[in-house]
Amino acid sequence: MKSTYKKVASSNISISELMLPSHANFSGKIHGGYILSLLDQIAFACASKFSGNYCVTASVDTVDFLNPIEVGELVTMKASVNYVGKSSMIVGIRVESENIQTGLVKHCNSSYFTMVSKDKDGANAMVPGLILSTLEEVRRFENCLNQIALKKEKKREKEMYNFCSEETINRLEKHNVLIQLD
């Protein structure tokens, strides 16, 4: 049983940054890799703020690029802890861009990072329990439980699956693939 609990709101963090030409890819849109770097930074800040410890990224569970971000737009990332385990947390991040001339705001990205709290010796450290104060926070927590269950099931299936069976090879050959085993 956890001895301390914190509200989701205690983990809330946001950052805003103006997108510069140096952040653009060859098509003139903001490079996805740059956005991923910012996502990792805010996930770290959010998890560390909530846990009170140094945190590391265990997995990037979902990154959905929904709309492109243009040079000159103001990007705002909002993060919160949606789920806690013993030493892990799932941080949800919403990315919006704003055209500073027109005021138009668009939802550009939704992401989920699993972060692990570490003590000063690098061992996993216990995180506070989570106080859910709104139905939206309950929905997000429940969504995380479902995602964790799906992740475990996928891992189990992968461990049991025979990638080299004749049945698998026959099924794969129906796709746009040529199998030439040496």
PDB file of N, CA and C in Angstrom, residues 59-117:
ATOM      1  N   SER A  59       9.448   3.284 -22.197  1.00  0.00           N
ATOM      2  CA  SER A  59       8.923   3.043 -23.534  1.00  0.00           C
ATOM      3  C   SER A  59       8.124   4.238 -24.006  1.00  0.00           C
ATOM      4  N   VAL A  60       8.121   4.385 -25.299  1.00  0.00           N
ATOM      5  CA  VAL A  60       7.246   5.348 -25.957  1.00  0.00           C
ATOM      6  C   VAL A  60       6.110   4.499 -26.496  1.00  0.00           C
ATOM      7  N   ASP A  61       4.979   4.562 -25.815  1.00  0.00           N
ATOM      8  CA  ASP A  61       3.889   3.636 -26.108  1.00  0.00           C
ATOM      9  C   ASP A  61       3.073   4.044 -27.327  1.00  0.00           C
ATOM     10  N   THR A  62       2.818   5.312 -27.473  1.00  0.00           N
ATOM     11  CA  THR A  62       2.028   5.800 -28.599  1.00  0.00           C
ATOM     12  C   THR A  62       2.508   7.191 -28.965  1.00  0.00           C
ATOM     13  N   VAL A  63       2.668   7.420 -30.253  1.00  0.00           N
ATOM     14  CA  VAL A  63       2.907   8.763 -30.777  1.00  0.00           C
ATOM     15  C   VAL A  63       2.060   8.865 -32.034  1.00  0.00           C
ATOM     16  N   ASP A  64       1.003   9.630 -31.952  1.00  0.00           N
ATOM     17  CA  ASP A  64       0.127   9.825 -33.106  1.00  0.00           C
ATOM     18  C   ASP A  64       0.311  11.233 -33.641  1.00  0.00           C
ATOM     19  N   PHE A  65       0.911  11.337 -34.830  1.00  0.00           N
ATOM     20  CA  PHE A  65       1.048  12.623 -35.500  1.00  0.00           C
ATOM     21  C   PHE A  65      -0.247  12.874 -36.263  1.00  0.00           C
ATOM     22  N   LEU A  66      -1.008  13.859 -35.824  1.00  0.00           N
ATOM     23  CA  LEU A  66      -2.339  14.096 -36.373  1.00  0.00           C
ATOM     24  C   LEU A  66      -2.366  15.205 -37.419  1.00  0.00           C
ATOM     25  N   ASN A  67      -1.622  16.264 -37.191  1.00  0.00           N
ATOM     26  CA  ASN A  67      -1.568  17.397 -38.110  1.00  0.00           C
ATOM     27  C   ASN A  67      -0.149  17.937 -38.157  1.00  0.00           C
ATOM     28  N   PRO A  68       0.291  18.426 -39.335  1.00  0.00           N
ATOM     29  CA  PRO A  68       1.646  18.977 -39.424  1.00  0.00           C
ATOM     30  C   PRO A  68       1.745  20.305 -38.676  1.00  0.00           C
ATOM     31  N   ILE A  69       2.954  20.611 -38.250  1.00  0.00           N
ATOM     32  CA  ILE A  69       3.241  21.870 -37.571  1.00  0.00           C
ATOM     33  C   ILE A  69       4.080  22.717 -38.520  1.00  0.00           C
ATOM     34  N   GLU A  70       3.696  23.970 -38.636  1.00  0.00           N
ATOM     35  CA  GLU A  70       4.354  24.892 -39.569  1.00  0.00           C
ATOM     36  C   GLU A  70       5.416  25.724 -38.856  1.00  0.00           C
ATOM     37  N   VAL A  71       6.421  26.141 -39.616  1.00  0.00           N
ATOM     38  CA  VAL A  71       7.402  27.099 -39.116  1.00  0.00           C
ATOM     39  C   VAL A  71       6.645  28.371 -38.729  1.00  0.00           C
ATOM     40  N   GLY A  72       6.996  28.946 -37.599  1.00  0.00           N
ATOM     41  CA  GLY A  72       6.358  30.179 -37.130  1.00  0.00           C
ATOM     42  C   GLY A  72       5.182  29.950 -36.197  1.00  0.00           C
ATOM     43  N   GLU A  73       4.745  28.694 -36.040  1.00  0.00           N
ATOM     44  CA  GLU A  73       3.653  28.415 -35.119  1.00  0.00           C
ATOM     45  C   GLU A  73       4.194  28.248 -33.707  1.00  0.00           C
ATOM     46  N   LEU A  74       3.349  28.558 -32.734  1.00  0.00           N
ATOM     47  CA  LEU A  74       3.686  28.365 -31.343  1.00  0.00           C
ATOM     48  C   LEU A  74       3.172  26.997 -30.926  1.00  0.00           C
ATOM     49  N   VAL A  75       4.084  26.117 -30.506  1.00  0.00           N
ATOM     50  CA  VAL A  75       3.711  24.767 -30.099  1.00  0.00           C
ATOM     51  C   VAL A  75       3.633  24.725 -28.581  1.00  0.00           C
ATOM     52  N   THR A  76       2.526  24.185 -28.086  1.00  0.00           N
ATOM     53  CA  THR A  76       2.342  24.008 -26.647  1.00  0.00           C
ATOM     54  C   THR A  76       2.113  22.537 -26.367  1.00  0.00           C
ATOM     55  N   MET A  77       2.879  22.012 -25.418  1.00  0.00           N
ATOM     56  CA  MET A  77       2.737  20.623 -24.986  1.00  0.00           C
ATOM     57  C   MET A  77       2.241  20.623 -23.555  1.00  0.00           C
ATOM     58  N   LYS A  78       1.209  19.820 -23.304  1.00  0.00           N
ATOM     59  CA  LYS A  78       0.630  19.694 -21.961  1.00  0.00           C
ATOM     60  C   LYS A  78       0.737  18.237 -21.549  1.00  0.00           C
ATOM     61  N   ALA A  79       1.333  18.007 -20.378  1.00  0.00           N
ATOM     62  CA  ALA A  79       1.555  16.640 -19.910  1.00  0.00           C
ATOM     63  C   ALA A  79       0.999  16.454 -18.509  1.00  0.00           C
ATOM     64  N   SER A  80       0.561  15.219 -18.249  1.00  0.00           N
ATOM     65  CA  SER A  80       0.138  14.846 -16.899  1.00  0.00           C
ATOM     66  C   SER A  80       0.348  13.351 -16.716  1.00  0.00           C
ATOM     67  N   VAL A  81       0.498  12.947 -15.465  1.00  0.00           N
ATOM     68  CA  VAL A  81       0.585  11.528 -15.147  1.00  0.00           C
ATOM     69  C   VAL A  81      -0.832  10.971 -15.205  1.00  0.00           C
ATOM     70  N   ASN A  82      -1.037   9.943 -16.037  1.00  0.00           N
ATOM     71  CA  ASN A  82      -2.353   9.328 -16.198  1.00  0.00           C
ATOM     72  C   ASN A  82      -2.494   8.032 -15.412  1.00  0.00           C
ATOM     73  N   TYR A  83      -1.357   7.423 -15.054  1.00  0.00           N
ATOM     74  CA  TYR A  83      -1.354   6.115 -14.400  1.00  0.00           C
ATOM     75  C   TYR A  83      -0.076   5.991 -13.584  1.00  0.00           C
ATOM     76  N   VAL A  84      -0.166   5.305 -12.446  1.00  0.00           N
ATOM     77  CA  VAL A  84       1.031   4.963 -11.684  1.00  0.00           C
ATOM     78  C   VAL A  84       1.003   3.484 -11.333  1.00  0.00           C
ATOM     79  N   GLY A  85       2.185   2.881 -11.354  1.00  0.00           N
ATOM     80  CA  GLY A  85       2.377   1.528 -10.861  1.00  0.00           C
ATOM     81  C   GLY A  85       3.212   1.624  -9.597  1.00  0.00           C
ATOM     82  N   LYS A  86       4.134   0.679  -9.404  1.00  0.00           N
ATOM     83  CA  LYS A  86       5.006   0.733  -8.223  1.00  0.00           C
ATOM     84  C   LYS A  86       6.093   1.792  -8.405  1.00  0.00           C
ATOM     85  N   SER A  87       6.806   1.691  -9.531  1.00  0.00           N
ATOM     86  CA  SER A  87       7.869   2.662  -9.818  1.00  0.00           C
ATOM     87  C   SER A  87       7.671   3.312 -11.183  1.00  0.00           C
ATOM     88  N   SER A  88       6.621   2.924 -11.874  1.00  0.00           N
ATOM     89  CA  SER A  88       6.395   3.444 -13.226  1.00  0.00           C
ATOM     90  C   SER A  88       5.192   4.370 -13.272  1.00  0.00           C
ATOM     91  N   MET A  89       5.192   5.197 -14.289  1.00  0.00           N
ATOM     92  CA  MET A  89       4.098   6.134 -14.536  1.00  0.00           C
ATOM     93  C   MET A  89       3.860   6.184 -16.040  1.00  0.00           C
ATOM     94  N   ILE A  90       2.624   6.363 -16.443  1.00  0.00           N
ATOM     95  CA  ILE A  90       2.330   6.643 -17.842  1.00  0.00           C
ATOM     96  C   ILE A  90       1.962   8.113 -17.921  1.00  0.00           C
ATOM     97  N   VAL A  91       2.714   8.825 -18.746  1.00  0.00           N
ATOM     98  CA  VAL A  91       2.518  10.257 -18.935  1.00  0.00           C
ATOM     99  C   VAL A  91       1.804  10.461 -20.269  1.00  0.00           C
ATOM    100  N   GLY A  92       0.697  11.160 -20.226  1.00  0.00           N
ATOM    101  CA  GLY A  92      -0.030  11.527 -21.442  1.00  0.00           C
ATOM    102  C   GLY A  92       0.353  12.940 -21.834  1.00  0.00           C
ATOM    103  N   ILE A  93       0.550  13.141 -23.135  1.00  0.00           N
ATOM    104  CA  ILE A  93       0.978  14.452 -23.630  1.00  0.00           C
ATOM    105  C   ILE A  93       0.102  14.858 -24.810  1.00  0.00           C
ATOM    106  N   ARG A  94      -0.394  16.077 -24.761  1.00  0.00           N
ATOM    107  CA  ARG A  94      -1.167  16.649 -25.871  1.00  0.00           C
ATOM    108  C   ARG A  94      -0.352  17.794 -26.459  1.00  0.00           C
ATOM    109  N   VAL A  95      -0.226  17.789 -27.794  1.00  0.00           N
ATOM    110  CA  VAL A  95       0.533  18.817 -28.492  1.00  0.00           C
ATOM    111  C   VAL A  95      -0.429  19.621 -29.362  1.00  0.00           C
ATOM    112  N   GLU A  96      -0.391  20.927 -29.181  1.00  0.00           N
ATOM    113  CA  GLU A  96      -1.195  21.826 -30.006  1.00  0.00           C
ATOM    114  C   GLU A  96      -0.282  22.866 -30.620  1.00  0.00           C
ATOM    115  N   SER A  97      -0.639  23.298 -31.829  1.00  0.00           N
ATOM    116  CA  SER A  97       0.100  24.395 -32.448  1.00  0.00           C
ATOM    117  C   SER A  97      -0.865  25.545 -32.681  1.00  0.00           C
ATOM    118  N   GLU A  98      -0.340  26.747 -32.551  1.00  0.00           N
ATOM    119  CA  GLU A  98      -1.158  27.944 -32.745  1.00  0.00           C
ATOM    120  C   GLU A  98      -0.514  28.838 -33.785  1.00  0.00           C
ATOM    121  N   ASN A  99      -1.302  29.199 -34.772  1.00  0.00           N
ATOM    122  CA  ASN A  99      -0.853  30.205 -35.728  1.00  0.00           C
ATOM    123  C   ASN A  99      -0.958  31.542 -35.000  1.00  0.00           C
ATOM    124  N   ILE A 100       0.182  32.169 -34.723  1.00  0.00           N
ATOM    125  CA  ILE A 100       0.164  33.365 -33.887  1.00  0.00           C
ATOM    126  C   ILE A 100      -0.419  34.578 -34.613  1.00  0.00           C
ATOM    127  N   GLN A 101      -0.596  34.484 -35.932  1.00  0.00           N
ATOM    128  CA  GLN A 101      -1.211  35.587 -36.671  1.00  0.00           C
ATOM    129  C   GLN A 101      -2.729  35.482 -36.696  1.00  0.00           C
ATOM    130  N   THR A 102      -3.243  34.245 -36.825  1.00  0.00           N
ATOM    131  CA  THR A 102      -4.699  34.062 -36.930  1.00  0.00           C
ATOM    132  C   THR A 102      -5.329  33.577 -35.631  1.00  0.00           C
ATOM    133  N   GLY A 103      -4.522  33.024 -34.729  1.00  0.00           N
ATOM    134  CA  GLY A 103      -5.049  32.467 -33.486  1.00  0.00           C
ATOM    135  C   GLY A 103      -5.597  31.061 -33.631  1.00  0.00           C
ATOM    136  N   LEU A 104      -5.546  30.491 -34.847  1.00  0.00           N
ATOM    137  CA  LEU A 104      -6.052  29.141 -35.080  1.00  0.00           C
ATOM    138  C   LEU A 104      -5.193  28.125 -34.322  1.00  0.00           C
ATOM    139  N   VAL A 105      -5.861  27.287 -33.515  1.00  0.00           N
ATOM    140  CA  VAL A 105      -5.179  26.255 -32.743  1.00  0.00           C
ATOM    141  C   VAL A 105      -5.571  24.896 -33.304  1.00  0.00           C
ATOM    142  N   LYS A 106      -4.578  24.035 -33.506  1.00  0.00           N
ATOM    143  CA  LYS A 106      -4.866  22.674 -33.973  1.00  0.00           C
ATOM    144  C   LYS A 106      -4.185  21.651 -33.082  1.00  0.00           C
ATOM    145  N   HIS A 107      -4.884  20.533 -32.894  1.00  0.00           N
ATOM    146  CA  HIS A 107      -4.350  19.400 -32.135  1.00  0.00           C
ATOM    147  C   HIS A 107      -3.424  18.648 -33.091  1.00  0.00           C
ATOM    148  N   CYS A 108      -2.143  18.567 -32.751  1.00  0.00           N
ATOM    149  CA  CYS A 108      -1.152  18.005 -33.668  1.00  0.00           C
ATOM    150  C   CYS A 108      -0.647  16.627 -33.282  1.00  0.00           C
ATOM    151  N   ASN A 109      -0.712  16.303 -31.993  1.00  0.00           N
ATOM    152  CA  ASN A 109      -0.086  15.064 -31.557  1.00  0.00           C
ATOM    153  C   ASN A 109      -0.658  14.647 -30.208  1.00  0.00           C
ATOM    154  N   SER A 110      -0.815  13.344 -30.035  1.00  0.00           N
ATOM    155  CA  SER A 110      -1.113  12.758 -28.728  1.00  0.00           C
ATOM    156  C   SER A 110      -0.090  11.663 -28.498  1.00  0.00           C
ATOM    157  N   SER A 111       0.482  11.639 -27.298  1.00  0.00           N
ATOM    158  CA  SER A 111       1.554  10.685 -27.010  1.00  0.00           C
ATOM    159  C   SER A 111       1.439  10.152 -25.594  1.00  0.00           C
ATOM    160  N   TYR A 112       1.963   8.934 -25.416  1.00  0.00           N
ATOM    161  CA  TYR A 112       1.993   8.296 -24.108  1.00  0.00           C
ATOM    162  C   TYR A 112       3.368   7.687 -23.889  1.00  0.00           C
ATOM    163  N   PHE A 113       4.014   8.090 -22.804  1.00  0.00           N
ATOM    164  CA  PHE A 113       5.348   7.618 -22.451  1.00  0.00           C
ATOM    165  C   PHE A 113       5.273   6.884 -21.123  1.00  0.00           C
ATOM    166  N   THR A 114       5.919   5.733 -21.032  1.00  0.00           N
ATOM    167  CA  THR A 114       6.068   5.063 -19.748  1.00  0.00           C
ATOM    168  C   THR A 114       7.414   5.476 -19.169  1.00  0.00           C
ATOM    169  N   MET A 115       7.349   6.050 -17.973  1.00  0.00           N
ATOM    170  CA  MET A 115       8.539   6.555 -17.297  1.00  0.00           C
ATOM    171  C   MET A 115       8.752   5.763 -16.007  1.00  0.00           C
ATOM    172  N   VAL A 116      10.016   5.576 -15.632  1.00  0.00           N
ATOM    173  CA  VAL A 116      10.346   4.839 -14.412  1.00  0.00           C
ATOM    174  C   VAL A 116      11.152   5.746 -13.486  1.00  0.00           C
ATOM    175  N   SER A 117      10.724   5.786 -12.234  1.00  0.00           N
ATOM    176  CA  SER A 117      11.371   6.586 -11.198  1.00  0.00           C
ATOM    177  C   SER A 117      12.614   5.849 -10.687  1.00  0.00           C
TER     178      SER A 117
END
